[in-house]
mmCIF file of C-alpha atoms in Angstrom:
data_model
loop_
_atom_site.group_PDB
_atom_site.id
_atom_site.type_symbol
_atom_site.label_atom_id
_atom_site.label_comp_id
_atom_site.label_asym_id
_atom_site.label_seq_id
_atom_site.Cartn_x
_atom_site.Cartn_y
_atom_site.Cartn_z
ATOM 1 C CA UNK A 1 112.872 47.562 105.742
ATOM 2 C CA UNK A 2 109.818 48.617 103.737
ATOM 3 C CA UNK A 3 107.575 46.419 105.889
ATOM 4 C CA UNK A 4 108.679 48.019 109.162
ATOM 5 C CA UNK A 5 108.562 51.541 107.755
ATOM 6 C CA UNK A 6 105.107 51.031 106.247
ATOM 7 C CA UNK A 7 103.647 49.771 109.510
ATOM 8 C CA UNK A 8 104.872 52.896 111.298
ATOM 9 C CA UNK A 9 103.100 55.089 108.747
ATOM 10 C CA UNK A 10 99.694 54.920 107.107
ATOM 11 C CA UNK A 11 98.726 51.772 105.241
ATOM 12 C CA UNK A 12 96.986 52.892 102.074
ATOM 13 C CA UNK A 13 96.390 51.979 98.451
ATOM 14 C CA UNK A 14 96.023 54.045 95.289
ATOM 15 C CA UNK A 15 93.409 53.623 92.554
ATOM 16 C CA UNK A 16 94.243 55.456 89.327
ATOM 17 C CA UNK A 17 91.919 56.198 86.453
ATOM 18 C CA UNK A 18 93.886 56.171 83.191
ATOM 19 C CA UNK A 19 92.466 58.425 80.458
ATOM 20 C CA UNK A 20 92.556 62.075 81.498
ATOM 21 C CA UNK A 21 94.652 61.306 84.577
ATOM 22 C CA UNK A 22 97.750 59.508 83.307
ATOM 23 C CA UNK A 23 97.409 59.775 79.531
ATOM 24 C CA UNK A 24 95.529 61.596 76.802
ATOM 25 C CA UNK A 25 95.084 59.051 74.051
ATOM 26 C CA UNK A 26 98.560 57.610 73.546
ATOM 27 C CA UNK A 27 100.380 60.592 75.069
ATOM 28 C CA UNK A 28 101.386 60.536 78.754
ATOM 29 C CA UNK A 29 100.403 63.571 80.799
ATOM 30 C CA UNK A 30 103.763 65.119 81.826
ATOM 31 C CA UNK A 31 102.990 65.044 85.557
ATOM 32 C CA UNK A 32 102.281 61.296 85.433
ATOM 33 C CA UNK A 33 105.801 60.090 84.676
ATOM 34 C CA UNK A 34 107.288 62.301 87.365
ATOM 35 C CA UNK A 35 104.839 61.299 90.075
ATOM 36 C CA UNK A 36 105.261 57.587 89.417
ATOM 37 C CA UNK A 37 108.954 57.804 90.151
ATOM 38 C CA UNK A 38 108.023 58.816 93.704
ATOM 39 C CA UNK A 39 105.937 55.634 93.998
ATOM 40 C CA UNK A 40 108.862 53.317 93.233
ATOM 41 C CA UNK A 41 111.539 51.736 95.382
ATOM 42 C CA UNK A 42 115.120 51.836 94.147
ATOM 43 C CA UNK A 43 114.665 48.363 92.645
ATOM 44 C CA UNK A 44 111.722 49.582 90.542
ATOM 45 C CA UNK A 45 108.962 47.926 92.586
ATOM 46 C CA UNK A 46 106.013 49.918 93.910
ATOM 47 C CA UNK A 47 106.231 51.264 97.461
ATOM 48 C CA UNK A 48 102.465 50.988 98.000
ATOM 49 C CA UNK A 49 99.663 48.991 96.359
ATOM 50 C CA UNK A 50 98.707 50.619 93.050
ATOM 51 C CA UNK A 51 95.758 49.588 90.854
ATOM 52 C CA UNK A 52 94.701 51.114 87.538
ATOM 53 C CA UNK A 53 90.906 51.175 87.113
ATOM 54 C CA UNK A 54 89.450 51.891 83.677
ATOM 55 C CA UNK A 55 86.041 51.502 82.063
ATOM 56 C CA UNK A 56 87.703 50.415 78.831
ATOM 57 C CA UNK A 57 86.846 46.835 77.953
ATOM 58 C CA UNK A 58 88.064 46.199 74.416
ATOM 59 C CA UNK A 59 91.411 44.628 75.318
ATOM 60 C CA UNK A 60 93.053 42.153 77.663
ATOM 61 C CA UNK A 61 94.535 43.197 80.990
ATOM 62 C CA UNK A 62 97.918 42.045 79.756
ATOM 63 C CA UNK A 63 97.702 44.390 76.763
ATOM 64 C CA UNK A 64 96.696 47.361 78.916
ATOM 65 C CA UNK A 65 99.491 46.618 81.400
ATOM 66 C CA UNK A 66 102.037 46.553 78.575
ATOM 67 C CA UNK A 67 100.733 49.883 77.247
ATOM 68 C CA UNK A 68 100.958 51.501 80.683
ATOM 69 C CA UNK A 69 104.461 50.125 81.233
ATOM 70 C CA UNK A 70 105.610 51.684 77.976
ATOM 71 C CA UNK A 71 103.865 55.035 78.462
ATOM 72 C CA UNK A 72 104.756 55.557 82.135
ATOM 73 C CA UNK A 73 108.185 53.866 81.994
ATOM 74 C CA UNK A 74 107.392 51.690 85.019
ATOM 75 C CA UNK A 75 106.731 47.968 85.267
ATOM 76 C CA UNK A 76 102.958 47.438 85.443
ATOM 77 C CA UNK A 77 101.658 43.885 85.838
ATOM 78 C CA UNK A 78 98.250 42.583 84.685
ATOM 79 C CA UNK A 79 97.372 42.030 88.358
ATOM 80 C CA UNK A 80 97.419 45.822 88.772
ATOM 81 C CA UNK A 81 94.859 46.500 86.030
ATOM 82 C CA UNK A 82 91.067 46.495 86.372
ATOM 83 C CA UNK A 83 89.317 46.618 83.002
ATOM 84 C CA UNK A 84 85.545 47.058 82.889
ATOM 85 C CA UNK A 85 85.147 43.280 82.542
ATOM 86 C CA UNK A 86 87.786 42.227 85.119
ATOM 87 C CA UNK A 87 85.358 41.803 88.067
ATOM 88 C CA UNK A 88 83.645 39.014 86.117
ATOM 89 C CA UNK A 89 86.494 36.795 87.344
ATOM 90 C CA UNK A 90 84.794 36.553 90.750
ATOM 91 C CA UNK A 91 81.390 35.585 89.292
ATOM 92 C CA UNK A 92 82.427 31.929 89.278
ATOM 93 C CA UNK A 93 78.815 30.735 89.438
ATOM 94 C CA UNK A 94 78.510 31.658 85.741
ATOM 95 C CA UNK A 95 81.851 30.349 84.471
ATOM 96 C CA UNK A 96 80.556 26.859 83.607
ATOM 97 C CA UNK A 97 77.382 28.140 81.916
ATOM 98 C CA UNK A 98 76.940 28.812 78.217
ATOM 99 C CA UNK A 99 77.146 32.593 77.857
ATOM 100 C CA UNK A 100 76.463 34.886 74.906
ATOM 101 C CA UNK A 101 79.109 37.619 74.855
ATOM 102 C CA UNK A 102 78.776 40.948 73.078
ATOM 103 C CA UNK A 103 81.266 43.748 72.599
ATOM 104 C CA UNK A 104 84.225 44.927 70.567
ATOM 105 C CA UNK A 105 87.809 43.721 70.573
ATOM 106 C CA UNK A 106 88.982 40.185 71.480
ATOM 107 C CA UNK A 107 85.787 39.199 73.301
ATOM 108 C CA UNK A 108 86.480 35.453 73.044
ATOM 109 C CA UNK A 109 90.002 35.836 74.423
ATOM 110 C CA UNK A 110 88.712 38.055 77.200
ATOM 111 C CA UNK A 111 85.897 35.673 78.092
ATOM 112 C CA UNK A 112 87.802 32.392 77.878
ATOM 113 C CA UNK A 113 90.674 31.099 79.881
ATOM 114 C CA UNK A 114 93.564 31.762 77.527
ATOM 115 C CA UNK A 115 95.308 28.679 76.049
ATOM 116 C CA UNK A 116 98.635 29.281 77.794
ATOM 117 C CA UNK A 117 100.872 26.494 79.174
ATOM 118 C CA UNK A 118 100.526 27.415 82.843
ATOM 119 C CA UNK A 119 96.994 27.604 84.211
ATOM 120 C CA UNK A 120 97.954 30.147 86.839
ATOM 121 C CA UNK A 121 99.288 32.461 84.126
ATOM 122 C CA UNK A 122 96.206 31.925 81.986
ATOM 123 C CA UNK A 123 93.916 32.988 84.801
ATOM 124 C CA UNK A 124 95.670 36.334 85.021
ATOM 125 C CA UNK A 125 94.656 37.331 81.508
ATOM 126 C CA UNK A 126 91.046 36.188 81.340
ATOM 127 C CA UNK A 127 87.790 36.202 83.262
ATOM 128 C CA UNK A 128 87.231 32.458 83.173
ATOM 129 C CA UNK A 129 84.153 31.605 81.072
ATOM 130 C CA UNK A 130 84.476 28.143 79.534
ATOM 131 C CA UNK A 131 81.539 27.934 77.105
ATOM 132 C CA UNK A 132 81.204 31.072 74.984
ATOM 133 C CA UNK A 133 78.889 32.003 72.096
ATOM 134 C CA UNK A 134 79.581 35.263 70.248
ATOM 135 C CA UNK A 135 77.117 37.448 68.362
ATOM 136 C CA UNK A 136 78.939 36.434 65.159
ATOM 137 C CA UNK A 137 78.329 32.742 65.918
ATOM 138 C CA UNK A 138 74.666 33.523 66.612
ATOM 139 C CA UNK A 139 74.391 35.410 63.311
ATOM 140 C CA UNK A 140 75.863 32.481 61.370
ATOM 141 C CA UNK A 141 73.524 30.012 63.049
ATOM 142 C CA UNK A 142 70.429 32.169 62.481
ATOM 143 C CA UNK A 143 70.993 34.254 59.317
ATOM 144 C CA UNK A 144 67.416 35.561 59.283
ATOM 145 C CA UNK A 145 68.196 37.598 62.387
ATOM 146 C CA UNK A 146 70.012 39.961 60.013
ATOM 147 C CA UNK A 147 67.450 39.851 57.208
ATOM 148 C CA UNK A 148 67.094 43.648 57.225
ATOM 149 C CA UNK A 149 70.846 44.002 56.690
ATOM 150 C CA UNK A 150 71.339 43.897 52.921
ATOM 151 C CA UNK A 151 75.006 43.041 53.305
ATOM 152 C CA UNK A 152 74.425 40.022 55.542
ATOM 153 C CA UNK A 153 71.055 38.550 54.625
ATOM 154 C CA UNK A 154 71.117 35.340 52.529
ATOM 155 C CA UNK A 155 71.165 35.956 48.771
ATOM 156 C CA UNK A 156 69.713 32.568 47.772
ATOM 157 C CA UNK A 157 68.078 29.783 49.719
ATOM 158 C CA UNK A 158 68.221 30.046 53.471
ATOM 159 C CA UNK A 159 70.825 27.656 54.881
ATOM 160 C CA UNK A 160 69.786 25.393 57.740
ATOM 161 C CA UNK A 161 70.435 26.809 61.183
ATOM 162 C CA UNK A 162 73.545 25.540 62.934
ATOM 163 C CA UNK A 163 73.151 23.877 66.278
ATOM 164 C CA UNK A 164 74.047 26.086 69.210
ATOM 165 C CA UNK A 165 73.809 25.105 72.873
ATOM 166 C CA UNK A 166 71.087 26.790 74.935
ATOM 167 C CA UNK A 167 72.285 30.161 76.212
ATOM 168 C CA UNK A 168 72.175 30.482 80.004
ATOM 169 C CA UNK A 169 73.393 34.061 80.418
ATOM 170 C CA UNK A 170 74.298 37.173 78.430
ATOM 171 C CA UNK A 171 77.485 39.122 79.151
ATOM 172 C CA UNK A 172 77.894 42.605 77.669
ATOM 173 C CA UNK A 173 81.626 43.339 77.573
ATOM 174 C CA UNK A 174 81.047 46.627 75.802
ATOM 175 C CA UNK A 175 79.015 48.482 73.243
ATOM 176 C CA UNK A 176 78.374 47.281 69.684
ATOM 177 C CA UNK A 177 79.954 49.289 66.880
ATOM 178 C CA UNK A 178 77.012 51.638 66.251
ATOM 179 C CA UNK A 179 76.209 52.560 69.869
ATOM 180 C CA UNK A 180 77.742 53.878 73.031
ATOM 181 C CA UNK A 181 77.252 51.386 75.859
ATOM 182 C CA UNK A 182 74.766 53.553 77.756
ATOM 183 C CA UNK A 183 72.644 54.177 74.665
ATOM 184 C CA UNK A 184 72.736 50.474 73.800
ATOM 185 C CA UNK A 185 71.441 49.519 77.259
ATOM 186 C CA UNK A 186 68.620 52.078 77.043
ATOM 187 C CA UNK A 187 67.564 50.566 73.700
ATOM 188 C CA UNK A 188 67.917 47.009 75.002
ATOM 189 C CA UNK A 189 65.827 47.721 78.098
ATOM 190 C CA UNK A 190 63.118 49.458 76.062
ATOM 191 C CA UNK A 191 62.887 46.690 73.453
ATOM 192 C CA UNK A 192 62.896 43.952 76.107
ATOM 193 C CA UNK A 193 60.027 45.591 77.975
ATOM 194 C CA UNK A 194 58.099 46.179 74.740
ATOM 195 C CA UNK A 195 58.400 42.535 73.665
ATOM 196 C CA UNK A 196 58.048 40.749 77.013
ATOM 197 C CA UNK A 197 56.040 43.234 79.070
ATOM 198 C CA UNK A 198 58.636 42.914 81.849
ATOM 199 C CA UNK A 199 61.501 45.096 82.993
ATOM 200 C CA UNK A 200 64.942 43.782 82.104
ATOM 201 C CA UNK A 201 66.748 42.656 85.242
ATOM 202 C CA UNK A 202 70.541 42.577 85.539
ATOM 203 C CA UNK A 203 72.435 40.123 87.696
ATOM 204 C CA UNK A 204 75.167 42.723 88.157
ATOM 205 C CA UNK A 205 76.482 45.987 86.737
ATOM 206 C CA UNK A 206 80.247 46.348 86.539
ATOM 207 C CA UNK A 207 82.571 49.176 85.619
ATOM 208 C CA UNK A 208 82.751 52.538 87.363
ATOM 209 C CA UNK A 209 80.784 53.706 89.337
ATOM 210 C CA UNK A 210 79.743 50.171 90.351
ATOM 211 C CA UNK A 211 80.621 49.052 93.879
ATOM 212 C CA UNK A 212 81.457 45.614 92.443
ATOM 213 C CA UNK A 213 84.322 47.170 90.477
ATOM 214 C CA UNK A 214 85.725 48.868 93.572
ATOM 215 C CA UNK A 215 85.370 45.666 95.577
ATOM 216 C CA UNK A 216 87.463 43.920 92.946
ATOM 217 C CA UNK A 217 90.033 46.735 92.918
ATOM 218 C CA UNK A 218 90.234 46.487 96.719
ATOM 219 C CA UNK A 219 90.892 42.746 96.376
ATOM 220 C CA UNK A 220 93.864 43.492 94.101
ATOM 221 C CA UNK A 221 95.120 46.155 96.530
ATOM 222 C CA UNK A 222 94.911 43.638 99.377
ATOM 223 C CA UNK A 223 96.829 41.028 97.381
ATOM 224 C CA UNK A 224 99.558 43.545 96.557
ATOM 225 C CA UNK A 225 99.834 44.565 100.210
ATOM 226 C CA UNK A 226 100.393 40.924 101.142
ATOM 227 C CA UNK A 227 103.141 40.612 98.528
ATOM 228 C CA UNK A 228 104.755 43.757 99.962
ATOM 229 C CA UNK A 229 104.857 42.023 103.334
ATOM 230 C CA UNK A 230 102.275 44.214 105.037
ATOM 231 C CA UNK A 231 100.851 42.325 108.009
ATOM 232 C CA UNK A 232 98.066 44.818 108.714
ATOM 233 C CA UNK A 233 95.133 45.424 106.340
ATOM 234 C CA UNK A 234 95.073 48.494 104.123
ATOM 235 C CA UNK A 235 93.302 51.212 106.074
ATOM 236 C CA UNK A 236 92.508 53.792 103.411
ATOM 237 C CA UNK A 237 92.074 53.960 99.655
ATOM 238 C CA UNK A 238 92.536 57.036 97.478
ATOM 239 C CA UNK A 239 90.825 57.037 94.077
ATOM 240 C CA UNK A 240 92.232 59.556 91.590
ATOM 241 C CA UNK A 241 90.117 60.436 88.556
ATOM 242 C CA UNK A 242 89.020 63.180 86.169
ATOM 243 C CA UNK A 243 85.319 62.367 85.722
ATOM 244 C CA UNK A 244 82.924 63.453 88.508
ATOM 245 C CA UNK A 245 80.129 61.185 87.231
ATOM 246 C CA UNK A 246 82.262 58.028 87.048
ATOM 247 C CA UNK A 247 85.470 58.253 89.087
ATOM 248 C CA UNK A 248 84.296 60.549 91.863
ATOM 249 C CA UNK A 249 80.757 59.169 92.037
ATOM 250 C CA UNK A 250 82.111 55.613 92.166
ATOM 251 C CA UNK A 251 84.728 56.315 94.830
ATOM 252 C CA UNK A 252 82.218 58.151 97.024
ATOM 253 C CA UNK A 253 79.638 55.408 96.524
ATOM 254 C CA UNK A 254 82.216 52.830 97.579
ATOM 255 C CA UNK A 255 83.154 54.958 100.582
ATOM 256 C CA UNK A 256 79.488 54.975 101.582
ATOM 257 C CA UNK A 257 79.410 51.197 101.147
ATOM 258 C CA UNK A 258 82.509 50.814 103.357
ATOM 259 C CA UNK A 259 80.978 52.939 106.107
ATOM 260 C CA UNK A 260 77.748 50.928 105.975
ATOM 261 C CA UNK A 261 79.659 47.626 106.087
ATOM 262 C CA UNK A 262 81.678 48.716 109.131
ATOM 263 C CA UNK A 263 78.558 49.989 110.916
ATOM 264 C CA UNK A 264 76.797 46.698 110.267
ATOM 265 C CA UNK A 265 79.805 44.739 111.525
ATOM 266 C CA UNK A 266 80.024 46.881 114.663
ATOM 267 C CA UNK A 267 76.342 46.248 115.387
ATOM 268 C CA UNK A 268 76.825 42.524 114.843
ATOM 269 C CA UNK A 269 79.896 42.405 117.091
ATOM 270 C CA UNK A 270 78.006 44.211 119.859
ATOM 271 C CA UNK A 271 75.029 41.880 119.562
ATOM 272 C CA UNK A 272 72.778 44.578 118.136
ATOM 273 C CA UNK A 273 70.331 44.384 115.263
ATOM 274 C CA UNK A 274 71.609 45.378 111.841
ATOM 275 C CA UNK A 275 69.119 48.015 110.722
ATOM 276 C CA UNK A 276 70.390 49.376 107.439
ATOM 277 C CA UNK A 277 72.284 48.791 104.225
ATOM 278 C CA UNK A 278 73.807 50.912 101.507
ATOM 279 C CA UNK A 279 70.852 51.236 99.138
ATOM 280 C CA UNK A 280 73.024 52.939 96.535
ATOM 281 C CA UNK A 281 75.224 49.856 96.268
ATOM 282 C CA UNK A 282 72.345 47.569 95.366
ATOM 283 C CA UNK A 283 72.372 48.602 91.725
ATOM 284 C CA UNK A 284 75.868 47.194 91.429
ATOM 285 C CA UNK A 285 74.779 43.606 91.850
ATOM 286 C CA UNK A 286 72.416 41.389 93.767
ATOM 287 C CA UNK A 287 75.337 40.115 95.820
ATOM 288 C CA UNK A 288 78.513 42.000 96.655
ATOM 289 C CA UNK A 289 80.610 39.322 94.977
ATOM 290 C CA UNK A 290 84.293 39.430 95.857
ATOM 291 C CA UNK A 291 83.841 41.668 98.885
ATOM 292 C CA UNK A 292 86.188 41.250 101.843
ATOM 293 C CA UNK A 293 85.095 40.617 105.386
ATOM 294 C CA UNK A 294 84.230 43.974 106.996
ATOM 295 C CA UNK A 295 87.089 43.349 109.446
ATOM 296 C CA UNK A 296 89.539 43.500 106.513
ATOM 297 C CA UNK A 297 87.878 46.223 104.466
ATOM 298 C CA UNK A 298 89.514 49.661 104.325
ATOM 299 C CA UNK A 299 88.088 52.308 106.616
ATOM 300 C CA UNK A 300 87.478 54.750 103.780
ATOM 301 C CA UNK A 301 87.894 55.572 100.106
ATOM 302 C CA UNK A 302 88.700 59.233 99.421
ATOM 303 C CA UNK A 303 88.050 60.720 95.987
ATOM 304 C CA UNK A 304 90.589 63.049 94.347
ATOM 305 C CA UNK A 305 89.536 64.996 91.257
ATOM 306 C CA UNK A 306 92.197 66.204 88.804
ATOM 307 C CA UNK A 307 91.780 68.960 86.209
ATOM 308 C CA UNK A 308 93.652 67.340 83.320
ATOM 309 C CA UNK A 309 90.710 65.524 81.748
ATOM 310 C CA UNK A 310 86.912 65.776 81.766
ATOM 311 C CA UNK A 311 86.692 68.163 84.711
ATOM 312 C CA UNK A 312 87.642 71.824 84.489
ATOM 313 C CA UNK A 313 87.335 74.328 87.324
ATOM 314 C CA UNK A 314 86.409 77.051 84.842
ATOM 315 C CA UNK A 315 83.738 75.211 82.859
ATOM 316 C CA UNK A 316 81.909 73.002 85.339
ATOM 317 C CA UNK A 317 79.972 73.619 88.496
ATOM 318 C CA UNK A 318 79.119 70.207 89.928
ATOM 319 C CA UNK A 319 76.806 71.797 92.475
ATOM 320 C CA UNK A 320 74.354 72.470 89.633
ATOM 321 C CA UNK A 321 74.463 68.920 88.234
ATOM 322 C CA UNK A 322 70.880 67.692 88.038
ATOM 323 C CA UNK A 323 70.740 65.476 84.933
ATOM 324 C CA UNK A 324 71.999 61.957 85.587
ATOM 325 C CA UNK A 325 73.339 60.061 82.594
ATOM 326 C CA UNK A 326 74.193 56.947 84.578
ATOM 327 C CA UNK A 327 72.437 53.611 84.423
ATOM 328 C CA UNK A 328 68.782 53.128 85.302
ATOM 329 C CA UNK A 329 69.619 51.001 88.353
ATOM 330 C CA UNK A 330 71.895 53.595 89.956
ATOM 331 C CA UNK A 331 70.026 56.093 92.103
ATOM 332 C CA UNK A 332 71.410 59.566 91.456
ATOM 333 C CA UNK A 333 72.710 61.454 94.472
ATOM 334 C CA UNK A 334 74.321 64.807 93.512
ATOM 335 C CA UNK A 335 76.390 64.790 96.702
ATOM 336 C CA UNK A 336 78.328 61.787 95.394
ATOM 337 C CA UNK A 337 79.795 63.905 92.583
ATOM 338 C CA UNK A 338 81.571 66.108 95.140
ATOM 339 C CA UNK A 339 85.231 65.047 95.533
ATOM 340 C CA UNK A 340 87.102 64.831 98.807
ATOM 341 C CA UNK A 341 89.885 66.888 97.193
ATOM 342 C CA UNK A 342 90.443 68.826 93.958
ATOM 343 C CA UNK A 343 94.009 69.183 92.637
ATOM 344 C CA UNK A 344 95.551 70.235 89.351
ATOM 345 C CA UNK A 345 97.092 66.950 88.221
ATOM 346 C CA UNK A 346 98.091 63.448 89.287
ATOM 347 C CA UNK A 347 101.447 64.619 90.663
ATOM 348 C CA UNK A 348 99.648 66.977 93.031
ATOM 349 C CA UNK A 349 97.255 64.155 93.922
ATOM 350 C CA UNK A 350 100.052 61.776 94.931
ATOM 351 C CA UNK A 351 101.825 64.513 96.898
ATOM 352 C CA UNK A 352 98.544 65.223 98.707
ATOM 353 C CA UNK A 353 98.153 61.548 99.627
ATOM 354 C CA UNK A 354 101.745 61.327 100.871
ATOM 355 C CA UNK A 355 101.158 64.384 103.048
ATOM 356 C CA UNK A 356 97.893 62.946 104.403
ATOM 357 C CA UNK A 357 99.609 59.666 105.249
ATOM 358 C CA UNK A 358 102.908 61.032 106.547
ATOM 359 C CA UNK A 359 104.991 59.514 103.784
ATOM 360 C CA UNK A 360 108.162 61.142 102.531
ATOM 361 C CA UNK A 361 108.531 61.782 98.817
ATOM 362 C CA UNK A 362 111.570 59.858 97.578
#
């Protein structure tokens, strides 16, 4: 019954930011619980594809899904959660390499395939790297790296260095303890250029506002739609967030990417020459890993800004935003901070989407 009804109405998916939209710390925002009841069938399953997209990276998807299930009183699966590191699952070309991982929280568990009985279950909770070296392992192997740290430097004779395999790639899951992630990258880039004389080059940047992150979220939306029995591709995405520089910028950047992909496909189908690309998306990665065929991509991604978190109608005028605190490789475009819609809270956001799509609130 859901399949037939859905195909008569709009086929859409929802992307939810978490902090400032659904919760504040460990406390649910009152409107969140109420609005999620309208997204559920009578049996407790979701009526439409729903994905939670967060820039947090210090936990497993399973842990975040369990937290959301408890706070929102709905059943959230790990397949509905995109952590900052989740898109690394599609970078399979690096999974067999020896990678140095840095960050806080269970970085080894996040990086590895978890030692669970069923491989298909294990893949849900990890990003798939098989040969991992942590900063702690590096410190133990080369104690003189911390010689300026009085607490860690050797007190007596210097022990011989332990053998470590050659490191093929570096993965930054999150910031070290003493830095925010953005500040850490600025320092890393500056030091690298000072020592080598070259600019540090990234294979990919993930986390909002990266297009790679939205490509991965779209993949999860598509998989959910298939499980719901939808035979037609999802036509529209709605990204709900509270931060103009992350949630809104990212959703609008992805919308621009979608438009460019469809234009390029239309030119190819008509035998014309493809003349352009989405330059803004290039900072997200050298290759749009995990992207769908343009024929299956959504038509658009609309951004909905709520006023329960970072953004406040009274205190912020995004039209005057001129200082960009994003990463070096993202070109700042002030127009991308302008949302498609502004509403008070997530309940209003969901009601707006239902109205746009012709869905009844149940």
